[in-house]
PDB file of C-alpha atoms in Angstrom:
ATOM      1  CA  UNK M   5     100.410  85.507  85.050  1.00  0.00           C
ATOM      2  CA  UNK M   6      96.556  86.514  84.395  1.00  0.00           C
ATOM      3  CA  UNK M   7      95.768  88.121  87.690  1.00  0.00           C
ATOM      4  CA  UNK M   8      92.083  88.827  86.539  1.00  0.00           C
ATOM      5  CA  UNK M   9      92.273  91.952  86.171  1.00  0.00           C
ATOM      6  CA  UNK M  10      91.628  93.337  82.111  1.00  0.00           C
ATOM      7  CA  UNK M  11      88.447  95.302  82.507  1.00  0.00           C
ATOM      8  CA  UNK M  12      87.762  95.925  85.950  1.00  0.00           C
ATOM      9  CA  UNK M  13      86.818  99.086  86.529  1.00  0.00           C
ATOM     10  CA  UNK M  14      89.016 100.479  88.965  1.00  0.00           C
ATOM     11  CA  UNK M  15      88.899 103.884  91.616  1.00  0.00           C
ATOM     12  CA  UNK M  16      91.668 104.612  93.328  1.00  0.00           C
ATOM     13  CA  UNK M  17      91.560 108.270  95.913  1.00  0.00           C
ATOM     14  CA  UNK M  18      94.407 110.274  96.390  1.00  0.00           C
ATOM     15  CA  UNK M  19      96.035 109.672  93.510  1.00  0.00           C
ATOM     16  CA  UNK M  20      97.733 112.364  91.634  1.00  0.00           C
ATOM     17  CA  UNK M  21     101.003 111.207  93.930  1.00  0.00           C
ATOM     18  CA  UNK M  22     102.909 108.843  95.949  1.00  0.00           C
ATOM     19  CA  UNK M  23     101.205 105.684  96.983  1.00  0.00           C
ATOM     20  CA  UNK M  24      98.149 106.172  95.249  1.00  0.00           C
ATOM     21  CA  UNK M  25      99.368 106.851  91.687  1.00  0.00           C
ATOM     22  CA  UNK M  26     101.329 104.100  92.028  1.00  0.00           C
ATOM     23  CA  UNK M  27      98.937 101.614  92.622  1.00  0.00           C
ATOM     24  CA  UNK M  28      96.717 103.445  89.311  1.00  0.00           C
ATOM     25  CA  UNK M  29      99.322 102.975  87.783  1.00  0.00           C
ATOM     26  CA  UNK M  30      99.725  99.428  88.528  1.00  0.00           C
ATOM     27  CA  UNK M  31      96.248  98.964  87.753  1.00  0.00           C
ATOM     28  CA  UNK M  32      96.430 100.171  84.162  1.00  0.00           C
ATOM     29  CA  UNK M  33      99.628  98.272  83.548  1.00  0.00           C
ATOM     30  CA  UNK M  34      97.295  95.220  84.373  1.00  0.00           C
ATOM     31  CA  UNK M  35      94.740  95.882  81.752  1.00  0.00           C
ATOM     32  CA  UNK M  36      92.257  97.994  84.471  1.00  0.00           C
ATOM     33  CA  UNK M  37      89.805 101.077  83.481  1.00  0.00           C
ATOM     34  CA  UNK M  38      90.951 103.984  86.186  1.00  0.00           C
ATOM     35  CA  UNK M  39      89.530 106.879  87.356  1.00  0.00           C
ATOM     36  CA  UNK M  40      92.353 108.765  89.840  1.00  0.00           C
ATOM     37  CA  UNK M  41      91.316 112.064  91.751  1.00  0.00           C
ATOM     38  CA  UNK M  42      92.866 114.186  94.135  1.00  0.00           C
ATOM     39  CA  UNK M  43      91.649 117.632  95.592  1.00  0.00           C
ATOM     40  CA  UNK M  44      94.328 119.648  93.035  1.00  0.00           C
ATOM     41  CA  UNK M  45      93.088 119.852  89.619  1.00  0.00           C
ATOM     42  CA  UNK M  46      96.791 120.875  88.114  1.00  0.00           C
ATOM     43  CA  UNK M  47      97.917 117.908  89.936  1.00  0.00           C
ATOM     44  CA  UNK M  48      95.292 115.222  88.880  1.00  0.00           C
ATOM     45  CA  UNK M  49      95.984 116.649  84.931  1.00  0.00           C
ATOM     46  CA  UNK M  50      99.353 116.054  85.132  1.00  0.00           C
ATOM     47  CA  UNK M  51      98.898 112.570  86.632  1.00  0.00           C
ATOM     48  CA  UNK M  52      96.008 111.910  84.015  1.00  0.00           C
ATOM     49  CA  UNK M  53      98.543 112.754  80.864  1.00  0.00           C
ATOM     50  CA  UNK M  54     101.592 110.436  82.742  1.00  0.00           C
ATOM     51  CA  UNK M  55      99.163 107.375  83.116  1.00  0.00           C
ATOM     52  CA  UNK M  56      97.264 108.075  79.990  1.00  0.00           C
ATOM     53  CA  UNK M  57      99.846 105.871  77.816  1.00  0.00           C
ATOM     54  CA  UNK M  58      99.096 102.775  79.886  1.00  0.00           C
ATOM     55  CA  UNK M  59      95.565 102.532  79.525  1.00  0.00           C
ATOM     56  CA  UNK M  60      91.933 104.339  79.859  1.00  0.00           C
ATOM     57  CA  UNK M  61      92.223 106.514  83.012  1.00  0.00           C
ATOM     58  CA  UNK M  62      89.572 109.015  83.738  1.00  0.00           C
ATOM     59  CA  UNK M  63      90.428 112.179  86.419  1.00  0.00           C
ATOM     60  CA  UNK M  64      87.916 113.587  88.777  1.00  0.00           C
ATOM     61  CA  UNK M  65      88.687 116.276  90.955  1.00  0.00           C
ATOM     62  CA  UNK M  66      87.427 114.747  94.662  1.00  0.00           C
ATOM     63  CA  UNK M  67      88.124 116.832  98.139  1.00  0.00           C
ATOM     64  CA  UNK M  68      88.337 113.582 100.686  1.00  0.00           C
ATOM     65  CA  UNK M  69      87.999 116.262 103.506  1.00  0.00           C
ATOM     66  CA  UNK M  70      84.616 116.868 102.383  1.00  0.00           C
ATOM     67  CA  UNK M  71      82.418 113.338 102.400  1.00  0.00           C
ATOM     68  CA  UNK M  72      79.934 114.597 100.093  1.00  0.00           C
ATOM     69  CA  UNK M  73      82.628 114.729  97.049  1.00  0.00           C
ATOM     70  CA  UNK M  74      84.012 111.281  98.124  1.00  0.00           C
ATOM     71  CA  UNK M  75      80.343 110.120  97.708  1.00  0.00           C
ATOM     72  CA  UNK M  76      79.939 112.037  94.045  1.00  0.00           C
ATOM     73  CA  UNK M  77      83.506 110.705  93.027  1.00  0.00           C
ATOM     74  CA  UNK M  78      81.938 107.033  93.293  1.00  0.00           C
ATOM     75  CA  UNK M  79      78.890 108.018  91.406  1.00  0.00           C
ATOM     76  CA  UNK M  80      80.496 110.316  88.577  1.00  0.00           C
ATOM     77  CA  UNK M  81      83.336 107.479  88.920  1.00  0.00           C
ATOM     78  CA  UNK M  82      81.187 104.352  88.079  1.00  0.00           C
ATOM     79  CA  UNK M  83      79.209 106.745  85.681  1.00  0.00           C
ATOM     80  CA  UNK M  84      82.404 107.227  83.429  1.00  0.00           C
ATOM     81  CA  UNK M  85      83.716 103.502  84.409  1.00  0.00           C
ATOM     82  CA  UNK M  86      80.063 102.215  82.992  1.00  0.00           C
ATOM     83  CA  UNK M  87      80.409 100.111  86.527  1.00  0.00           C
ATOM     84  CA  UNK M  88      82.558  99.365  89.900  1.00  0.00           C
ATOM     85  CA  UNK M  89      84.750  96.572  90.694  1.00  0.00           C
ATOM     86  CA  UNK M  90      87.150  97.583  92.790  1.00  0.00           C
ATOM     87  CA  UNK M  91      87.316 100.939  95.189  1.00  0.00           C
ATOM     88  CA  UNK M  92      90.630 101.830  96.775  1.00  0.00           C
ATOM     89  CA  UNK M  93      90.701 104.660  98.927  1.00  0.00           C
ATOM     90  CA  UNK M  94      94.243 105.773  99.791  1.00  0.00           C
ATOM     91  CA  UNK M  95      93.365 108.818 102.552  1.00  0.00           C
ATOM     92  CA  UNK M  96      95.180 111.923 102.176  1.00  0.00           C
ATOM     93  CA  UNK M  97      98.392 112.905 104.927  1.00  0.00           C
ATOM     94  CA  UNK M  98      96.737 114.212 108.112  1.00  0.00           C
ATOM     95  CA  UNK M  99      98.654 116.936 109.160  1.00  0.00           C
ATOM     96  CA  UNK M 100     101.795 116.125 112.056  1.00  0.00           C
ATOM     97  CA  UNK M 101     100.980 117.338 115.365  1.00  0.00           C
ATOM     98  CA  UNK M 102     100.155 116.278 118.989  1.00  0.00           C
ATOM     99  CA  UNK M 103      97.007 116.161 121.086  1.00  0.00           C
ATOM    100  CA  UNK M 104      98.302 118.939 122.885  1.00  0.00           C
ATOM    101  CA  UNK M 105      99.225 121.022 119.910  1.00  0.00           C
ATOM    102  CA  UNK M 106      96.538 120.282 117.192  1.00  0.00           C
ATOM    103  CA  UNK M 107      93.532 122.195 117.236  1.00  0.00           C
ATOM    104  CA  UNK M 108      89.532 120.779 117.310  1.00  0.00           C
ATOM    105  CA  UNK M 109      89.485 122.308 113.425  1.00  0.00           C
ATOM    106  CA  UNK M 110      91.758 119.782 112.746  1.00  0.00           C
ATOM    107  CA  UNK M 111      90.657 116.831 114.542  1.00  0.00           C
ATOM    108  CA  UNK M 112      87.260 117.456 112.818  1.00  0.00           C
ATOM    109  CA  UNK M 113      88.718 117.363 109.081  1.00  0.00           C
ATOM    110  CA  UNK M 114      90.748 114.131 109.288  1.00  0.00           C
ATOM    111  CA  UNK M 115      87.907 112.489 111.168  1.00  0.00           C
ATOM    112  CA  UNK M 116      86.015 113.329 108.199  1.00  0.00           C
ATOM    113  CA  UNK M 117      88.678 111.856 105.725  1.00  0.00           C
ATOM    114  CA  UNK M 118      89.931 109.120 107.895  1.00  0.00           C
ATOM    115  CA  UNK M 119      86.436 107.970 109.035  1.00  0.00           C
ATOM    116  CA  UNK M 120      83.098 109.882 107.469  1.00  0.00           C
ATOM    117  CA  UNK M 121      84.303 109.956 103.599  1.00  0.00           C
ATOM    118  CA  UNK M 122      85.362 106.412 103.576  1.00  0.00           C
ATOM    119  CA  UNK M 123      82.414 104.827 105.318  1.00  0.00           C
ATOM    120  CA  UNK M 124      80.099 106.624 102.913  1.00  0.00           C
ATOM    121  CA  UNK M 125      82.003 106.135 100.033  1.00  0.00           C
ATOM    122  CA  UNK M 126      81.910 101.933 101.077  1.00  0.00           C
ATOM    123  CA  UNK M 127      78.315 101.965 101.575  1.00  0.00           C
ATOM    124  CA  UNK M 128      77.592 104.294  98.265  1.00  0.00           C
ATOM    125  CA  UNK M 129      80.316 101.435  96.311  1.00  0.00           C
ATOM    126  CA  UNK M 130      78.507  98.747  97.713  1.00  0.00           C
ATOM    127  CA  UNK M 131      75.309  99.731  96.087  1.00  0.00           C
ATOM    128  CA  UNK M 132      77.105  99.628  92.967  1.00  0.00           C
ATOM    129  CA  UNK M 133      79.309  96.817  92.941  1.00  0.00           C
ATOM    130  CA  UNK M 134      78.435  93.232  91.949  1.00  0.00           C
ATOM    131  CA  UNK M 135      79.642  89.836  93.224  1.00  0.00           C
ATOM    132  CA  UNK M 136      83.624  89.724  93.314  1.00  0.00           C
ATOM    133  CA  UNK M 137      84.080  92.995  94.049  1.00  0.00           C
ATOM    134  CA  UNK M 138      86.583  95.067  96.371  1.00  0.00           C
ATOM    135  CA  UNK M 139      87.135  97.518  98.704  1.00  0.00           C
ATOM    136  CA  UNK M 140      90.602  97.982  99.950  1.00  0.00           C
ATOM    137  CA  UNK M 141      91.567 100.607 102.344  1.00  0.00           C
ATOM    138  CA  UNK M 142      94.921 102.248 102.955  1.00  0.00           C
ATOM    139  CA  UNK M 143      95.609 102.046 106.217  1.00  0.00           C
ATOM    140  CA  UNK M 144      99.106 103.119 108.345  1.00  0.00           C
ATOM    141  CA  UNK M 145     101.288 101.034 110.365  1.00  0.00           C
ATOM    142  CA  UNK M 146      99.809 103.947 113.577  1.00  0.00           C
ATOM    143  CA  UNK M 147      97.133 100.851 113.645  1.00  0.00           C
ATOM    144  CA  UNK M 148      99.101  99.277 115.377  1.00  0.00           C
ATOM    145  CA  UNK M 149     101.976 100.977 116.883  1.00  0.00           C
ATOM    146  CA  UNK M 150     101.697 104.657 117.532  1.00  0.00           C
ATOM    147  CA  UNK M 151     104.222 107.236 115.802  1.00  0.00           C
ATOM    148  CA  UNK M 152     105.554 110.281 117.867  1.00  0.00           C
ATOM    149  CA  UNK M 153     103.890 113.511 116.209  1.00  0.00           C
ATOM    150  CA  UNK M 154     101.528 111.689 114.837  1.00  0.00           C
ATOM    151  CA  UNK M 155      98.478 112.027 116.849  1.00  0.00           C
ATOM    152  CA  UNK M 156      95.855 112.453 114.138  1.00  0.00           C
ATOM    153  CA  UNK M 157      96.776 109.206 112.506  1.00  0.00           C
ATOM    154  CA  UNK M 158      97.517 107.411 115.860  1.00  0.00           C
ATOM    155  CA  UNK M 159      94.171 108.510 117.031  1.00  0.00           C
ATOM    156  CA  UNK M 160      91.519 108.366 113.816  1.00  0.00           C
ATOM    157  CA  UNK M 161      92.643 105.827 111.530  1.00  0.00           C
ATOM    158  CA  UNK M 162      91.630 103.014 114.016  1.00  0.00           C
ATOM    159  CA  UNK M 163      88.314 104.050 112.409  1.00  0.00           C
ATOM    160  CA  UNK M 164      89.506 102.391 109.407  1.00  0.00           C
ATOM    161  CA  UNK M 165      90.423  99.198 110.824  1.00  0.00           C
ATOM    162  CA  UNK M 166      86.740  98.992 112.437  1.00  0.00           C
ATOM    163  CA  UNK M 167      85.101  99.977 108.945  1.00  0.00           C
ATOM    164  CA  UNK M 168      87.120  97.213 107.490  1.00  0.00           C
ATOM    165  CA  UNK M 169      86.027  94.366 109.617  1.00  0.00           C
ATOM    166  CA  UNK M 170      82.302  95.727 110.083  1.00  0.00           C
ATOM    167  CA  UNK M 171      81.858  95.907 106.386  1.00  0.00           C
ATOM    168  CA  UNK M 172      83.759  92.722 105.281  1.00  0.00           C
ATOM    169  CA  UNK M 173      81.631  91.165 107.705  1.00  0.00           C
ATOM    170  CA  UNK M 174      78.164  92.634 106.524  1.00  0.00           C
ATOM    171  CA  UNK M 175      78.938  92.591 102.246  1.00  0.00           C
ATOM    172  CA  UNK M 176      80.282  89.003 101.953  1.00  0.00           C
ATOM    173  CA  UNK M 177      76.969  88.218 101.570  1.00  0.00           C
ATOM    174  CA  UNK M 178      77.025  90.071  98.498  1.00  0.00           C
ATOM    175  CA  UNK M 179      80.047  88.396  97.288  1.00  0.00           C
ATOM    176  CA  UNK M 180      82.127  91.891  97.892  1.00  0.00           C
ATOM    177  CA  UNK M 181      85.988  91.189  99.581  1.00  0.00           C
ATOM    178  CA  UNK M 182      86.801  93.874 102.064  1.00  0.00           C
ATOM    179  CA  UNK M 183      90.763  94.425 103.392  1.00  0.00           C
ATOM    180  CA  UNK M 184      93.040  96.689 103.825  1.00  0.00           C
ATOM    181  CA  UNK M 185      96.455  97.349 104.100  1.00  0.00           C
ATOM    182  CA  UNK M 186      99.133  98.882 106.669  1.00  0.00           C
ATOM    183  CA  UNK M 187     102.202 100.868 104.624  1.00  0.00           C
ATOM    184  CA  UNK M 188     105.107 101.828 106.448  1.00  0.00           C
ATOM    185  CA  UNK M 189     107.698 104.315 105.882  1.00  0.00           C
ATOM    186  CA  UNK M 190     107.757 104.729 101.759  1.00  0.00           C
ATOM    187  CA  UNK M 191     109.565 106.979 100.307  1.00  0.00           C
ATOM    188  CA  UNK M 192     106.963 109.554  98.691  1.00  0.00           C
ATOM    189  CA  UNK M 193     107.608 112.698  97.212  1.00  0.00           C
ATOM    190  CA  UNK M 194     106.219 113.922 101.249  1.00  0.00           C
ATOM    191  CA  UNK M 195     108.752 111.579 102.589  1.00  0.00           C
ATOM    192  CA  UNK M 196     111.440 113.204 100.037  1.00  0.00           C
ATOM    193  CA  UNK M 197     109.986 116.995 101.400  1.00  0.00           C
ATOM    194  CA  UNK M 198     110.346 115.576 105.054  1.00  0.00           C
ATOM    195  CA  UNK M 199     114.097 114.387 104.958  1.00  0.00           C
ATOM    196  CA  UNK M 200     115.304 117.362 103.078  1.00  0.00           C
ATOM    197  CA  UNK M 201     113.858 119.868 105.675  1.00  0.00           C
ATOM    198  CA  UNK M 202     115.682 117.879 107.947  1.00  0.00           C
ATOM    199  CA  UNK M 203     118.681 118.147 106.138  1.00  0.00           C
ATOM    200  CA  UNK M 204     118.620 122.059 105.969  1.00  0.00           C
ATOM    201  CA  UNK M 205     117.472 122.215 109.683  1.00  0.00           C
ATOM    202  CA  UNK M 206     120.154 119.877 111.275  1.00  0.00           C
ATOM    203  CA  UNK M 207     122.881 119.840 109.300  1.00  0.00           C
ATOM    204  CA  UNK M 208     123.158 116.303 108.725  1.00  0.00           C
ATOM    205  CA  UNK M 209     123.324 114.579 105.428  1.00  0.00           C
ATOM    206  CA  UNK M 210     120.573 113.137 103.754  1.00  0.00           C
ATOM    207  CA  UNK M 211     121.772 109.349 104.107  1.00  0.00           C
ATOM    208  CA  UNK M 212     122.206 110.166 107.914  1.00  0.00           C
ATOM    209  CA  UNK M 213     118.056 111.525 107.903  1.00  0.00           C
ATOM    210  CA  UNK M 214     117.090 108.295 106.175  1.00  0.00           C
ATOM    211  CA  UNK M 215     118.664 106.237 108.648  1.00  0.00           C
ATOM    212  CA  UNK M 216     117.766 107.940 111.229  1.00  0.00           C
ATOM    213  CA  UNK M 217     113.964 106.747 109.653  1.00  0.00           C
ATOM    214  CA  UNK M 218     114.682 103.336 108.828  1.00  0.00           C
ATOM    215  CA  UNK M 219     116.518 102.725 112.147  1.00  0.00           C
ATOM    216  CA  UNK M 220     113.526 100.415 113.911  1.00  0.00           C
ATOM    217  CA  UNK M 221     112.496  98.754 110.547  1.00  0.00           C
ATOM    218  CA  UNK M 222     114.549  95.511 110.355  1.00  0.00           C
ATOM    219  CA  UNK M 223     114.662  95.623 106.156  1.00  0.00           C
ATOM    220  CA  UNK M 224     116.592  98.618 106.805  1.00  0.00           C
ATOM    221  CA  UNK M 225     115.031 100.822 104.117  1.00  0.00           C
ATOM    222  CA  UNK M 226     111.894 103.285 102.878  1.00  0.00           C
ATOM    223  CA  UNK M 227     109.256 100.708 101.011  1.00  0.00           C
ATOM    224  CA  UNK M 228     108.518 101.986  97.282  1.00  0.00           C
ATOM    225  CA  UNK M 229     105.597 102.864  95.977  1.00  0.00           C
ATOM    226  CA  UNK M 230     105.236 100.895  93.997  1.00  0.00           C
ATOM    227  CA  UNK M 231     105.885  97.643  96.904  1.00  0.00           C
ATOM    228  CA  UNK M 232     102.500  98.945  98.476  1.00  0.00           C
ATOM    229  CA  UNK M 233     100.574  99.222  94.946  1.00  0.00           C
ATOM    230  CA  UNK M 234     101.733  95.215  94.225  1.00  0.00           C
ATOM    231  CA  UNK M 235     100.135  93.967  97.851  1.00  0.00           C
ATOM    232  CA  UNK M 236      96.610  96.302  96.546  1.00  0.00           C
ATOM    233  CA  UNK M 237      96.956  94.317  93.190  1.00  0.00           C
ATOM    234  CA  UNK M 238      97.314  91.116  94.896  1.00  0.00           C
ATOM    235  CA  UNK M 239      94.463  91.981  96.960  1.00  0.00           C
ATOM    236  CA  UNK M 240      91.853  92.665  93.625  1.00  0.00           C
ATOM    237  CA  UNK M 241      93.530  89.815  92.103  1.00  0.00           C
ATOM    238  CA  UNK M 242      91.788  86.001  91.461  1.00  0.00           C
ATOM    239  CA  UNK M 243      94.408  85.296  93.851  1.00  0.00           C
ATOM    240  CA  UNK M 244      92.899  86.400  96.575  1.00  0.00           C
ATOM    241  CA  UNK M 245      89.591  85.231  96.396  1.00  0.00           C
ATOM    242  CA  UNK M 246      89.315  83.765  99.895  1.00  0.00           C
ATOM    243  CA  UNK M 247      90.751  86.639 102.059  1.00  0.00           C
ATOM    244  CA  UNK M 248      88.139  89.416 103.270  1.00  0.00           C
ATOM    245  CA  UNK M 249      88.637  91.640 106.829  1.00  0.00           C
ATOM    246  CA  UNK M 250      92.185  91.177 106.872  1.00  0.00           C
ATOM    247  CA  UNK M 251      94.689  93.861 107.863  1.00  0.00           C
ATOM    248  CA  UNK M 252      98.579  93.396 105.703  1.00  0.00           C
ATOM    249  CA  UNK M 253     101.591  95.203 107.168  1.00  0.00           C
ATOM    250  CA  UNK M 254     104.057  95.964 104.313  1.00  0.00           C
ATOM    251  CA  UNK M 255     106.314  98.004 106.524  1.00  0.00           C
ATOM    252  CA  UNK M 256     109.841  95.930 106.261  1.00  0.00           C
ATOM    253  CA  UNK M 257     108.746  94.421 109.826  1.00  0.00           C
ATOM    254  CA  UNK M 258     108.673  98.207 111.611  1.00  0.00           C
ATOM    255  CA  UNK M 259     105.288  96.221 113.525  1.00  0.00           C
ATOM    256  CA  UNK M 260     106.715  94.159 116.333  1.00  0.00           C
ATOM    257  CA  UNK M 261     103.586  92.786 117.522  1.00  0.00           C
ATOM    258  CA  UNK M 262     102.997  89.427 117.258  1.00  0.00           C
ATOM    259  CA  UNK M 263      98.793  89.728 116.753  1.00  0.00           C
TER     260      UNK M 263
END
């Protein structure tokens, strides 16, 4: 099937790893011009050579904590690209913690890359793109129902789900689609880090940590990847031409709210 996609000149943030290489990667596989970036420079390299067989991919080395490289990342981005159709900005991991643990330091840096550097980089995209294009954000299930020791997402990323709405709202005018999307629990190389700590700390095995996960999300297991990179794809597709401000879960069913 010819989702549309050959040509489009594609950013996606965060992604020398996990969700957000995958959905490059996707991308490229669909006949898409890339650029990836992450804040690690040995880490974007090694991601550039990987993806590098599928297709033109560009790397540019892009700190989302600081909002002034996520607005430079569209620029240099669309310079390399020759153009912008589709931003996705997949936010980096805020650090675990609680309100009563985490300091102001780090309230302040993951407001910045769950609610500064995204807004600016929509509004600096915006200037660029033309009719038909799209913004999707990466989201987190915390949207919509909180996870323990996870206070900074819980708390922050609501920010994304206002920029969403606000801006798909104010650019359909210009013909730009603006959605994003709520992963659940996917098993990343973080997610990998996370159960195997677990495994030396408690004892238990590592089928018993997964579980222990999965146990509220009626599909039973971790999402892949590459299950949240095919919902983006959808979303920059000619399938989804009609759909702008809307919020996907692709979480197994972990959300139990009906709205």
């Amino acid at each position: 099937m010819d989702l549309g996609l050959v040509g489009k000149r594609v950013i996606v943030t965060s992604s020398s790893k996990g969700i957000g290489f995958a959905i490059a990667k996707r991308f490229l596989e669909e006949g898409a011009l890339v650029v990836i970036s992450s804040h690690n420079e040995s880490n974007l390299e090694e991601a550039r050579r990987r993806l590098e067989v599928l297709g033109k991919v560009y790397a540019v080395k892009a700190d989302l904590y600081n909002p002034d490289e996520g607005v430079e990342l569209v620029r240099k981005g669309a310079q390399l690209l020759g153009g912008l159709d589709v931003l996705v900005y997949v936010p980096p991991p805020p650090k675990p913690g609680t309100i009563m643990n985490l300091e102001k330091e780090d309230w302040i840096s993951a407001s910045n890359s769950l609610m500064i550097t995204p807004v600016l980089m929509v509004r600096e995209a915006a200037k660029i793109m033309r009719p038909g294009g799209r913004i999707i954000i990466s989201t987190s299930t915390t949207v919509k129902q909180p996870i323990d020791n996870l206070d900074l997402s819980n708390v922050i990323r609501t920010s994304l789900v206002g920029l969403i709405k606000t801006a798909s709202n104010q650019l359909a005018e210009k013909g730009i689609l603006v959605n994003g999307i709520m992963p659940g629990y996917t098993l990343t190389d973080r997610m990998r880090q996370l159960i195997e700590t677990r495994v030396k700390s408690t004892g238990k095995t590592w089928k018993e940590i997964e579980e222990e996960f999965v146990k509220d999300v009626p599909l039973k297991r971790f999402a892949t990847p590459e299950e949240i990179a095919n919902v983006v794809i959808f979303l920059a597709s000619n399938m989804a031409t009609y759909i702008t401000g809307a919020l996907i879960p692709v979480d197994g069913g972990l959300i139990r709210t009906s709205f």
